[in-house]
Amino acid sequence: MKRHQVTIIDIAKELNLSKSTVSRALTGHPSVNPDTRQAVLELAEKLDYQRNMLAISLITKKTNTIGIIVPEFYSSFFPNVIMGAQEVAGQAGYNTVICQCNESYETEVANTKVMLANQVDGILVSITKETRNFDHLKIFQRKGIPIVFFNRVCDDMDVPKVIVDDYDGAYRAVNYLLERGRKRIAHLAGPASLKISERRLSGYKAALKRNNMDVDEELIISYDLNVDKVKIYVNHLLNLEHPPDAIFAVNDPTAIEAIQVIKKRGLRVPDDIAVVGFSNDFASGLIEPSLTTVSQPVREIGRTAAQLLIEQIARDVADWKTIIRVLKTELIIRKSS
């Protein structure tokens, strides 16, 4: 059977109305008689009528769609950011197209092409750990399509950004461990290519210096966020002549894996070694012992980023604003410290 897409012509013929009357009824135009509008809407629902968004976009030059590109779905962080963004976007009448990159630069580039092909009105982006070239993202600026970065941002582009105070969150986490009497605090850091890794490392070092503690580079390990490697690095730290009595991890998946490795070595958390993470991932409250972590306002990150993007879409390109929103973190103390 040949597929037939129901159009306003079908509705108009069925109700003996003009196409323009049906069109106005479907868009809620006040000039249409309420009874006529009701009849049109009921028939449209009965026939499973779908508005031709391509035709509408050709007329309005808008698709009422925004894109969201994230680096991974491994943790609950990015899905929760997306839910916050969709909440704001939906209320403003926008649909969303979502792509995740599996931490691959090449996939990120491909995903931007998907967004361009779908003619999105703007995009929200958090870059992968591999991303060092941003030409594929600068295309959006050249085409007059607004872009807002969140969490993992690009400093090479003057566009709105939404981040949390990673430095302060890391500082308070390490300062808390020092107040609890820990003397040798290791840091499992993220890749240097990511600004969040850089800021959290800076906060870690600042807390040590503020407490007159030396920064021991032997206790700092930067890695590529592949949690399969955490076992190697934690065992390395535990095999040192003077092993750490605490670990501050760049994120919760790293911290959770570290706890598993420590327990397999027959050591106790936090008695022998305390562990603190960053992000307050869903699993952090379920692991045993539950994980002390730096909580980020995840949904608010998404809501703030979406609101900034919608505001950019409404402006002329010449009036685009470069806004940086820095949201606060909170130290959640649980049993791992």
Tab-separated table of N, CA and C in Angstrom, residues 6 147 166 308 334:
chain	number	residue	atom	x	y	z
A	6	VAL	N	-1.138	12.672	5.419
A	6	VAL	CA	-2.312	13.536	5.481
A	6	VAL	C	-1.883	14.996	5.462
A	147	ILE	N	25.685	28.832	19.572
A	147	ILE	CA	26.217	27.673	20.273
A	147	ILE	C	26.497	28.055	21.719
A	166	ASP	N	34.670	24.430	39.581
A	166	ASP	CA	35.461	23.211	39.794
A	166	ASP	C	36.589	23.454	40.784
A	308	LEU	N	20.150	30.203	27.979
A	308	LEU	CA	21.105	31.075	27.282
A	308	LEU	C	21.020	30.878	25.768
A	334	ARG	N	29.754	11.556	52.945
A	334	ARG	CA	29.192	10.231	53.195
A	334	ARG	C	30.232	9.362	53.881
